[in-house]
mmCIF file of C-alpha atoms in Angstrom:
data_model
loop_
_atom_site.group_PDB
_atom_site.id
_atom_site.type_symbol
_atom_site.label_atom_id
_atom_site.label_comp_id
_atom_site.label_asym_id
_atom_site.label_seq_id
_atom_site.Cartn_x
_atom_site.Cartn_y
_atom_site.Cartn_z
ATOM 1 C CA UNK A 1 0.000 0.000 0.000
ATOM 2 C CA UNK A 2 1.570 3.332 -0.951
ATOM 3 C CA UNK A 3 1.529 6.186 1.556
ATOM 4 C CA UNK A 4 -1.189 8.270 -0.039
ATOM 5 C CA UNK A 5 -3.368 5.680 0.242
ATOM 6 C CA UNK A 6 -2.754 4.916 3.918
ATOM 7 C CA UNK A 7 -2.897 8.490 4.291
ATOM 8 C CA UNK A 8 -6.470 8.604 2.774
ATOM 9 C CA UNK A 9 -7.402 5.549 4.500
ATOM 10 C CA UNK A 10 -10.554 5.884 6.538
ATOM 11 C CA UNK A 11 -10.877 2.603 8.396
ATOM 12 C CA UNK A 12 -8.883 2.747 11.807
ATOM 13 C CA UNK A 13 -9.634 1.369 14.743
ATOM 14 C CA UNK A 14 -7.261 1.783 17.687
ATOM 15 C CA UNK A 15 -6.535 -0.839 20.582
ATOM 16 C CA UNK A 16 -2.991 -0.166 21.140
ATOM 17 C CA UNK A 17 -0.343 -2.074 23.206
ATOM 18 C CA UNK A 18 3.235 -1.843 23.128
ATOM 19 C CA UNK A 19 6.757 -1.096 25.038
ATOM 20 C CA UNK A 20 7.788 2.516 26.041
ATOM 21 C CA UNK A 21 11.387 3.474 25.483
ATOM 22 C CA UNK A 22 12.929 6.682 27.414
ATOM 23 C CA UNK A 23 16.304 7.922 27.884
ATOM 24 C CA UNK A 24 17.333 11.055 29.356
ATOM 25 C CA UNK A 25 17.181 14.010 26.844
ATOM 26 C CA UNK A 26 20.599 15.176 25.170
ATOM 27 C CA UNK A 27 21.946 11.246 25.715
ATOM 28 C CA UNK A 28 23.317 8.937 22.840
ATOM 29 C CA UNK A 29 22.628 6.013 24.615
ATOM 30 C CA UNK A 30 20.006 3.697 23.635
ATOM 31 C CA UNK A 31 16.274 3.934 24.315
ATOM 32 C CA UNK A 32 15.634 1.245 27.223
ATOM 33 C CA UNK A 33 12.025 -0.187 28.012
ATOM 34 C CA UNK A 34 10.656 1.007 31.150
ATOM 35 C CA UNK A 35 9.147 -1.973 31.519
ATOM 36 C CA UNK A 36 5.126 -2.856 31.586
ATOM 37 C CA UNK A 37 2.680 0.315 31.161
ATOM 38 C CA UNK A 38 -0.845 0.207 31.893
ATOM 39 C CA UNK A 39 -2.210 3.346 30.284
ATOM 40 C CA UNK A 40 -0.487 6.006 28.044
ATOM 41 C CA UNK A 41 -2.052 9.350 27.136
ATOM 42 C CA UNK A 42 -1.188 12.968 25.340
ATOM 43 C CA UNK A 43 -3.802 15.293 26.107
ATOM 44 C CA UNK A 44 -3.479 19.367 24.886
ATOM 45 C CA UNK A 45 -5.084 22.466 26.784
ATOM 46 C CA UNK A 46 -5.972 25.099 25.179
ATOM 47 C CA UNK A 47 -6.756 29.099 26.022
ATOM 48 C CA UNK A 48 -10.232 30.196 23.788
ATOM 49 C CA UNK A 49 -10.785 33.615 23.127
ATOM 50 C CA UNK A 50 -13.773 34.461 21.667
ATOM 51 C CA UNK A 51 -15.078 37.856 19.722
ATOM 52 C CA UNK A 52 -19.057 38.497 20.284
ATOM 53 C CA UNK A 53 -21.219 38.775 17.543
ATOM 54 C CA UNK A 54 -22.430 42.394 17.812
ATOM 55 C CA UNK A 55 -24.466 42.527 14.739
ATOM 56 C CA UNK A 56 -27.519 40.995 15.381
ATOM 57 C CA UNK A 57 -30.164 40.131 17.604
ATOM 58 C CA UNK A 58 -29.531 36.734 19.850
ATOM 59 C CA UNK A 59 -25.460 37.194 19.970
ATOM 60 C CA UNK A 60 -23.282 34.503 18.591
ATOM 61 C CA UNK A 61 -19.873 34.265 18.010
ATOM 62 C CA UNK A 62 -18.186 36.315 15.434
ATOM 63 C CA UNK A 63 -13.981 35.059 15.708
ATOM 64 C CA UNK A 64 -12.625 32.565 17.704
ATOM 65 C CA UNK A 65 -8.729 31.954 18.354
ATOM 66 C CA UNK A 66 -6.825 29.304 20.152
ATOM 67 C CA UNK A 67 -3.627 28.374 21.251
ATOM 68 C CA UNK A 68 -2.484 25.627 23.077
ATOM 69 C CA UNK A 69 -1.293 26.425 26.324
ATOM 70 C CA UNK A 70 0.141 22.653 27.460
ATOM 71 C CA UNK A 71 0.540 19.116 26.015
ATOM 72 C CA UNK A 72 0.710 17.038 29.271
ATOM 73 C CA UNK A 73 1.821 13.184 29.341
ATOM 74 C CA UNK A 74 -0.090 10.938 31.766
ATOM 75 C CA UNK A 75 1.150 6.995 32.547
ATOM 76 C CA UNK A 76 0.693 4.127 34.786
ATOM 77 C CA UNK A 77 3.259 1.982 35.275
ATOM 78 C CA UNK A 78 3.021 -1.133 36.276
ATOM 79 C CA UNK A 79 6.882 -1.896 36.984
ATOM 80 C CA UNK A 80 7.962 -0.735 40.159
ATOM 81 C CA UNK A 81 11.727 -0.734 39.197
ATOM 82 C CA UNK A 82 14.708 1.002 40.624
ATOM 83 C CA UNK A 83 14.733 3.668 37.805
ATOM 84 C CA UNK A 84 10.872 3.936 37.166
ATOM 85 C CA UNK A 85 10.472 4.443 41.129
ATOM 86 C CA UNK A 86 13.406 6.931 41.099
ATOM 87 C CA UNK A 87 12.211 9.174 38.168
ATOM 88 C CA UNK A 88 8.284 9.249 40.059
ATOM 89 C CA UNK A 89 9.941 10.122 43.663
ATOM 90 C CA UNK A 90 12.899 12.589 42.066
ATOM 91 C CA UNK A 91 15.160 10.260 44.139
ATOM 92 C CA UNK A 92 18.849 9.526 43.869
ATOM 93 C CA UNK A 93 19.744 6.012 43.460
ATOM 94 C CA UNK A 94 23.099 4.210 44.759
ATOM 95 C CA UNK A 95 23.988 0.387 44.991
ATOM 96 C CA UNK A 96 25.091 -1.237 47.913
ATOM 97 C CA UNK A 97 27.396 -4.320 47.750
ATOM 98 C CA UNK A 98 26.807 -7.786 49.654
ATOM 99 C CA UNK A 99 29.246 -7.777 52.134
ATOM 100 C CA UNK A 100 28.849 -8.712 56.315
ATOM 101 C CA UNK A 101 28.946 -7.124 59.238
ATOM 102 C CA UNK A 102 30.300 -8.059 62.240
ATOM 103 C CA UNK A 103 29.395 -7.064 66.037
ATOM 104 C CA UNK A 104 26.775 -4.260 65.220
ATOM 105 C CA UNK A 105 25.717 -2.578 68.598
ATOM 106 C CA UNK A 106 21.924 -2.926 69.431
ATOM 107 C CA UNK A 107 19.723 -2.018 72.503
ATOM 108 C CA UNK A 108 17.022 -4.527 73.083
ATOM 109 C CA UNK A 109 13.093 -3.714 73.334
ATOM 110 C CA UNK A 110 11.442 -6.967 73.541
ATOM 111 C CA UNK A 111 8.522 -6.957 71.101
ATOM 112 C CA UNK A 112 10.665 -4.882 69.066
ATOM 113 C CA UNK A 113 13.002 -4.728 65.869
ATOM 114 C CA UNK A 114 16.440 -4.502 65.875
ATOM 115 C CA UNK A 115 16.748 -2.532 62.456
ATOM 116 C CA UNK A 116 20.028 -3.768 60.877
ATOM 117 C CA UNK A 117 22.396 -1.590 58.781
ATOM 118 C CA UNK A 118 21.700 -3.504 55.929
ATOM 119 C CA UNK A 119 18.563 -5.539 54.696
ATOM 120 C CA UNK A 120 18.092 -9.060 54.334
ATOM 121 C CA UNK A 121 20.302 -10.222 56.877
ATOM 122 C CA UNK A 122 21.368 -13.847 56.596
ATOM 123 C CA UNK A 123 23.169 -16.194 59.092
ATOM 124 C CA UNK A 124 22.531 -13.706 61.721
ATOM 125 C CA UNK A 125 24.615 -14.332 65.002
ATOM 126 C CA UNK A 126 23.373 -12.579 68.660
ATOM 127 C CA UNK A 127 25.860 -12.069 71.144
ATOM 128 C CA UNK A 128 25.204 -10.192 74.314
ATOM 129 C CA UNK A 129 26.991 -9.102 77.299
ATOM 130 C CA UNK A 130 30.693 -8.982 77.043
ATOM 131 C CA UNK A 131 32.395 -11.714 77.585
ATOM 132 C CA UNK A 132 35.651 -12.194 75.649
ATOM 133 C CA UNK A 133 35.406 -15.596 73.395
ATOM 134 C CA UNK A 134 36.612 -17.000 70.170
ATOM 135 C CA UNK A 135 34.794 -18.458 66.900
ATOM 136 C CA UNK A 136 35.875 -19.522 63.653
ATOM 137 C CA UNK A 137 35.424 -19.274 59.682
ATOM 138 C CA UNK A 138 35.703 -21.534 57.368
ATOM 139 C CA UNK A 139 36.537 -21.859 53.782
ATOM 140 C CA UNK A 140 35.633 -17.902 53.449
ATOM 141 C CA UNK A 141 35.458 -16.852 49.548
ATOM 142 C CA UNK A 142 37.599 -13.937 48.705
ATOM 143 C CA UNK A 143 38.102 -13.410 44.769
ATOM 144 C CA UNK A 144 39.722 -11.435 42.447
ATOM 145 C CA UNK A 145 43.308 -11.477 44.702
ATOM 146 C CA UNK A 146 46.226 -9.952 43.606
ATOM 147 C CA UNK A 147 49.374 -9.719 44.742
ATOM 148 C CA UNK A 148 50.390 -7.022 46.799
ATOM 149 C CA UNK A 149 46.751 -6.859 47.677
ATOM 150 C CA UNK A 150 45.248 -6.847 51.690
ATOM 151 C CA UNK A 151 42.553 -9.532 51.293
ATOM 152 C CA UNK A 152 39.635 -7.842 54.440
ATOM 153 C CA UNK A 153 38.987 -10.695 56.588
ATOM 154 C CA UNK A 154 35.365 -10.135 57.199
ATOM 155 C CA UNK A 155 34.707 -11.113 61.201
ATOM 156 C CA UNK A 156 37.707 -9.753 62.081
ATOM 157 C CA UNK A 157 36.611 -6.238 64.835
ATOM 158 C CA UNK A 158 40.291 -5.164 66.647
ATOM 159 C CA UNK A 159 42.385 -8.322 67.296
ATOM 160 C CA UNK A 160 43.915 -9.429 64.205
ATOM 161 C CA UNK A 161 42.700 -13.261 63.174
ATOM 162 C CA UNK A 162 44.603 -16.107 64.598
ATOM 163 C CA UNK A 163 44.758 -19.672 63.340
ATOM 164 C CA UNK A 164 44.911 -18.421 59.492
ATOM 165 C CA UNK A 165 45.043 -21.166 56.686
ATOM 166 C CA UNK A 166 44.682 -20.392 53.264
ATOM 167 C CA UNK A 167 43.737 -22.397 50.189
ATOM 168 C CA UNK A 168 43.623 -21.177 46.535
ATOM 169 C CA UNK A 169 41.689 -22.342 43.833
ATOM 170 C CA UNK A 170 38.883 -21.755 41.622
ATOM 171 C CA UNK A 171 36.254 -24.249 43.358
ATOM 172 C CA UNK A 172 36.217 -25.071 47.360
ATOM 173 C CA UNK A 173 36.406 -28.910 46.586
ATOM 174 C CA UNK A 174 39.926 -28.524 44.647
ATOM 175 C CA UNK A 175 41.682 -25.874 45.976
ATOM 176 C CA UNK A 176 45.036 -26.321 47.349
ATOM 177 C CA UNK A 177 47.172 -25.031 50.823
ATOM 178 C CA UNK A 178 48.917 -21.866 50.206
ATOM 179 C CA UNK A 179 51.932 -21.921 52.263
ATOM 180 C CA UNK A 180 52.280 -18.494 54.753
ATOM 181 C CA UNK A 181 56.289 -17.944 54.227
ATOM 182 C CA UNK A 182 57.093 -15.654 50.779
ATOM 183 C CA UNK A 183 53.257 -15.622 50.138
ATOM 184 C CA UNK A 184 51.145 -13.594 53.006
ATOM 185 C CA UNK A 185 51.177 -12.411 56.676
ATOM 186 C CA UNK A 186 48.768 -12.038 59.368
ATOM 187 C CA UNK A 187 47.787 -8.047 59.844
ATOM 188 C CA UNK A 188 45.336 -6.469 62.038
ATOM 189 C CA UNK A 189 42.786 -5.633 58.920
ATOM 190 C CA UNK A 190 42.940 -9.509 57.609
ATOM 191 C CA UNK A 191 45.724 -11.310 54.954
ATOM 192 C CA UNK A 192 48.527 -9.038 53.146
ATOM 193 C CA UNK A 193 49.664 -10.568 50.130
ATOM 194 C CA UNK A 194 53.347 -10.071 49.995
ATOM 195 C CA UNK A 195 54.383 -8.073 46.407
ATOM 196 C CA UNK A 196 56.515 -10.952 44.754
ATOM 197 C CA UNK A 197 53.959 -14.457 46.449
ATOM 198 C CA UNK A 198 55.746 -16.749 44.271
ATOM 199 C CA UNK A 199 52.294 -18.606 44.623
ATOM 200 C CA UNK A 200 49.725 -16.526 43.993
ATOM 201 C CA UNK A 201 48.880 -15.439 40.794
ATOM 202 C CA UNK A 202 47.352 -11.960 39.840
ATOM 203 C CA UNK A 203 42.754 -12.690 40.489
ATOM 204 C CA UNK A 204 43.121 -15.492 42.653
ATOM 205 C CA UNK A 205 40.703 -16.964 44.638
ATOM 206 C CA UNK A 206 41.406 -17.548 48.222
ATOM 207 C CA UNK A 207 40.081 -20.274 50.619
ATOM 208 C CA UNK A 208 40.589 -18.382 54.385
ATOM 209 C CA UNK A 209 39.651 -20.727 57.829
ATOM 210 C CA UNK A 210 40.745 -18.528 61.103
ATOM 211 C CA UNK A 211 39.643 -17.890 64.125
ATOM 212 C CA UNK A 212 38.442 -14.534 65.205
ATOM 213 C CA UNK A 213 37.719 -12.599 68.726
ATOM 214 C CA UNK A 214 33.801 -12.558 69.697
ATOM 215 C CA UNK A 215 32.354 -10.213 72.734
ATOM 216 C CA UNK A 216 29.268 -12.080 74.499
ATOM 217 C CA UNK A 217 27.477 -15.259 74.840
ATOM 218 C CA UNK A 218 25.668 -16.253 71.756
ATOM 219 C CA UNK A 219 21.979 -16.128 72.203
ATOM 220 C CA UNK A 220 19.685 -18.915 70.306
ATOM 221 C CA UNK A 221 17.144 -17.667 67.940
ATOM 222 C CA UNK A 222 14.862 -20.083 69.479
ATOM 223 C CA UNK A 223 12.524 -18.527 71.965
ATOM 224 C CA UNK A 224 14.385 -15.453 71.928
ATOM 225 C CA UNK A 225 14.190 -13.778 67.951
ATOM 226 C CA UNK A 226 12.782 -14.198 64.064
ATOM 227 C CA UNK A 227 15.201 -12.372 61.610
ATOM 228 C CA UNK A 228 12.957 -10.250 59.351
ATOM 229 C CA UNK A 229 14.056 -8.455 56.227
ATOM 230 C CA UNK A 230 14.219 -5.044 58.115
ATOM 231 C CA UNK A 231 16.769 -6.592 60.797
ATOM 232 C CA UNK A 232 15.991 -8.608 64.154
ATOM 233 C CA UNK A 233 12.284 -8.998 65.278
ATOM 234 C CA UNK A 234 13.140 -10.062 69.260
ATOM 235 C CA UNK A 235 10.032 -11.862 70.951
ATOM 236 C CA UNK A 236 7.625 -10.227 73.726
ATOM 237 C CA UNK A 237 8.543 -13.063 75.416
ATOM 238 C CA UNK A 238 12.122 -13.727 74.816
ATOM 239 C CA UNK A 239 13.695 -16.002 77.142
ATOM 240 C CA UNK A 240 16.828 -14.914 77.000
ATOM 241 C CA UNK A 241 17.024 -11.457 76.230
ATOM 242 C CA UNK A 242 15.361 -8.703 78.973
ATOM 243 C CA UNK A 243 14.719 -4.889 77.731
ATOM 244 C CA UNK A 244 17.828 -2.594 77.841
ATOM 245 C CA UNK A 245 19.985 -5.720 77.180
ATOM 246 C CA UNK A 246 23.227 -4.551 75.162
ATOM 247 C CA UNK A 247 23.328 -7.366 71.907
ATOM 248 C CA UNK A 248 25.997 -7.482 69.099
ATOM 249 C CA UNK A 249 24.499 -8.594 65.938
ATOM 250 C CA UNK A 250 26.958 -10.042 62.857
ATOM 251 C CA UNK A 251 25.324 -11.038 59.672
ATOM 252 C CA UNK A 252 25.894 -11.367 55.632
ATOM 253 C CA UNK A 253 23.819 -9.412 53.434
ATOM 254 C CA UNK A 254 22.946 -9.441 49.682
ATOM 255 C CA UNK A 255 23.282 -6.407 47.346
ATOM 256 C CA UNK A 256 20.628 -4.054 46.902
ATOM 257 C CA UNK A 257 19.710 -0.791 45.462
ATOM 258 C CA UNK A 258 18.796 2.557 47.672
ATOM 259 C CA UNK A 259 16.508 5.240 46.761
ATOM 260 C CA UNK A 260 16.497 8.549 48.512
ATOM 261 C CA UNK A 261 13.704 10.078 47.818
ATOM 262 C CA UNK A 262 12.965 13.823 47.007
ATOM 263 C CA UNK A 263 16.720 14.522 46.194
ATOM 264 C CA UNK A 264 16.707 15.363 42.644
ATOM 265 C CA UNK A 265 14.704 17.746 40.148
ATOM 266 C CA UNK A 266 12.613 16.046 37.507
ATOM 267 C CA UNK A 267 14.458 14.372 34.537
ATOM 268 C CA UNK A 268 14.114 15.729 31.078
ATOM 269 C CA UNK A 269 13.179 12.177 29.636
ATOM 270 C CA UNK A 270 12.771 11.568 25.569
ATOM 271 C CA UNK A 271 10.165 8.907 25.029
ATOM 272 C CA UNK A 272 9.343 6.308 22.391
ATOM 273 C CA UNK A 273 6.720 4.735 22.529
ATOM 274 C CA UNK A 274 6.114 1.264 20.141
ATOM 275 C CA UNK A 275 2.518 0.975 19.507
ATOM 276 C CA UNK A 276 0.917 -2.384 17.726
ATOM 277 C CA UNK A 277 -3.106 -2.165 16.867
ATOM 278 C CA UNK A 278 -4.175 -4.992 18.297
ATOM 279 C CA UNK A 279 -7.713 -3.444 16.516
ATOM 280 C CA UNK A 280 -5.896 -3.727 13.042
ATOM 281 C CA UNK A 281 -4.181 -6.743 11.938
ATOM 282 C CA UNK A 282 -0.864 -5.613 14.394
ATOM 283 C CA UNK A 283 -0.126 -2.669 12.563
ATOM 284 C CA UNK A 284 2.342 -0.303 14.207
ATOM 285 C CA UNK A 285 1.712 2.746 15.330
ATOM 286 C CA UNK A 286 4.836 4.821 16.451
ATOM 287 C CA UNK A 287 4.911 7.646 18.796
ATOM 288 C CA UNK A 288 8.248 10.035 19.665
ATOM 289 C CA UNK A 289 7.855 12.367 22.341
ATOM 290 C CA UNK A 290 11.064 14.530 21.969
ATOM 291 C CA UNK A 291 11.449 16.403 25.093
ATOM 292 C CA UNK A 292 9.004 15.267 28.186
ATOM 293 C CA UNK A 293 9.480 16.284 31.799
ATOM 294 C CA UNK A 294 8.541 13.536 34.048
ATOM 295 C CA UNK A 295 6.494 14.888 37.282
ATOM 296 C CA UNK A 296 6.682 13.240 40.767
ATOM 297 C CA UNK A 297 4.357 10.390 40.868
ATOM 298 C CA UNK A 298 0.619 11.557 42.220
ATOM 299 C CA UNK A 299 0.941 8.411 44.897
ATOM 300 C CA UNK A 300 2.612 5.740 45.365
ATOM 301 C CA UNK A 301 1.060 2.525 45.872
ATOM 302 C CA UNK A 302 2.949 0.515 49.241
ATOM 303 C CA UNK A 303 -0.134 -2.063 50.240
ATOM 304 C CA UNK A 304 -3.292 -2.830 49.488
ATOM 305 C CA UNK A 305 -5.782 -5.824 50.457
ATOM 306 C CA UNK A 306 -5.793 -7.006 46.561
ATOM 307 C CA UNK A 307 -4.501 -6.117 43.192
ATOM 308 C CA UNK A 308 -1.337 -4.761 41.972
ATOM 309 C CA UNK A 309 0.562 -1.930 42.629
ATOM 310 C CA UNK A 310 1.582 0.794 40.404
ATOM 311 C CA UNK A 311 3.157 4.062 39.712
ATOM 312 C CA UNK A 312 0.719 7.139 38.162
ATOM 313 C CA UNK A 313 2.876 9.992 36.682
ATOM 314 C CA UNK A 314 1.952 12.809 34.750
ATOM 315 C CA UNK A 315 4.536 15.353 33.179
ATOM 316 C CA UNK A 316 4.495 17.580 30.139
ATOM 317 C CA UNK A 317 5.400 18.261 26.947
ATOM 318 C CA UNK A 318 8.128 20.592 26.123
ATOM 319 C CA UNK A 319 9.246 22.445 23.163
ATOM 320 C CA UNK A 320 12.327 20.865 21.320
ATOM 321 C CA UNK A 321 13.858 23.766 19.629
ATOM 322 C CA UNK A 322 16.259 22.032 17.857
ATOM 323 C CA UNK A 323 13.578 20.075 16.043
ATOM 324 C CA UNK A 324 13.820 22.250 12.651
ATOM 325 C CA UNK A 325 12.279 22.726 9.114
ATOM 326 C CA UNK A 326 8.973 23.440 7.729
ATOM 327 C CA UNK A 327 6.126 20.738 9.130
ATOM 328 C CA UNK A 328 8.416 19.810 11.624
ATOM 329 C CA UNK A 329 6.828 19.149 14.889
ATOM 330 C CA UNK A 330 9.071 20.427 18.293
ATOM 331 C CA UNK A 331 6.760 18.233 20.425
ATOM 332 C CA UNK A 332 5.950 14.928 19.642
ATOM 333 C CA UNK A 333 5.796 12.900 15.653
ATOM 334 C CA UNK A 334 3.331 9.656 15.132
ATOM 335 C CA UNK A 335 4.027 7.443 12.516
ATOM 336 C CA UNK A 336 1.475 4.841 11.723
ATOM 337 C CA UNK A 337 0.768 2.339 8.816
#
């Protein structure tokens, strides 16, 4: 079909569905899908100004003008990702690396959380009071060793480790004793790899059992705690934990994302957005939105008793002046079949 007869075409029903593309406006990096969007609309405002009809009896309306005063974007997205919820809460957005933690301070309320520095705490260990003890690691991963390199031993709090053995090798099951003399020493901070280790080669991994210093008696999570994703939940009726009770908490951790919220300004965003007529045979229908401005989301969506959550955001439509030529929209261009 040539385009003068699409053009002229008068059958076209719409049902469209589709991914939306954005990047921020001014980059050369690729479009990426913003994942699953629930509604999509352009709507226009206009200011009316209207001349009376003086000339005869009844009134009516002898000139009319109109300009549009704002093209406004409206969606509702159904992906609560780490970019999608930055952009509709102007946040900042930084990643935090798994790692652990070792003897975190903590003042017990029973019936109440112990919020940990970090969420989704795993292999959680209680200590409290302070009694001096000992406990050990073994086989802890540590990749990507060089030489020359301090490899952070991660219990370790101010006593350097003691009882330090040290296998290297790609896999647990097959790695082999590294010997201490011409390869590493013991230091307060963990292992230092000595500059010339005749047997370590550059992005090794290491195999480290030692034993560490410990303050406090370790407390059972029986009848005493439930770790929660927010840190440690400790029971009304812990037995062995009383209110004002000083705890140490050491954990591992996962990596996650962080969000601060109402940090940024709105991002200049330039959208794409790949429409297919579900209405007519598929067809595409193909939307470019060259300079939009992406408003804090209206509400944001934490719980509800059923359904899905979802992120509505509204922004507008800006003028792209260096959109040039004659016919040339500055706002947005459809292309359709």
């Amino acid at each position: 079909m040539s385009s003068a007869a699409i053009i002229k075409r008068i059958f076209a029903p719409a049902a469209l569905v589709g991914h939306v593309y954005a990047r921020e406006r001014g980059s050369t990096a690729a479009p990426m899908p913003i994942g699953n969007v629930l509604e999509l609309e352009l709507s226009h405002k206009e200011d009316v100004q209207k001349q009376q009809d003086m000339t005869a009896l009844g009134g009516g309306t002898h000139a009319e003008m109109r300009r549009v005063t704002d093209v406004e974007i409206k969606m509702k997205l159904a992906d609560l990702n780490v970019t999608n919820f930055a952009r509709a809460s102007l946040g900042t957005v930084h990643g935090v690396e798994g790692g652990s933690v070792a003897n975190e301070a903590h003042k017990v309320m029973r019936g109440g959380l112990l919020r940990t520095a970090h969420i989704g705490s795993t292999d959680v260990v209680v200590r409290k009071g302070n009694t001096a003890g000992t406990a050990t690691a073994t086989d802890e991963q540590h990749v990507g060793v060089n030489k020359g390199a301090i490899v952070p031993l991660e219990n370790l709090t101010a006593a350097p480790a003691t009882a330090v053995s040290v296998r290297v090798g790609a896999d647990v099951a097959t790695a082999t004793p590294l010997a201490a003399a011409g390869n590493y020493t013991v230091v307060a901070a963990g292992i230092q790899v000595d500059a010339a280790a005749p047997d370590v080669a550059d992005g090794s991994v290491f195999w480290v059992n030692y034993t560490y210093a410990t303050v406090g008696t370790v407390i059972p999570a029986a009848g005493n705690y439930e770790v929660r994703a927010a840190g440690v939940y400790v029971l009304p009726d812990a037995v062995d934990l009383a209110d004002d009770d000083d705890v140490r908490l050491s954990y591992d951790y996962g990596s996650y994302a962080v969000i601060e919220a109402l940090t940024t300004k709105a991002k200049e965003l330039e959208l794409l957005f790949e429409g297919l007529n579900e209405a007519d045979d598929g067809k595409p229908c193909i939307v470019e939105i060259w300079r939009a401005s992406q408003g804090v989301a209206s509400a944001i969506g934490l719980m509800a008793d059923k359904g899905f959550a979802s992120l509505p955001v509204s922004g507008a439509v800006l003028k792209d002046d260096t959109k040039t030529g004659v016919g040339v929209s500055k706002y947005y261009r459809v292309r359709k079949v």
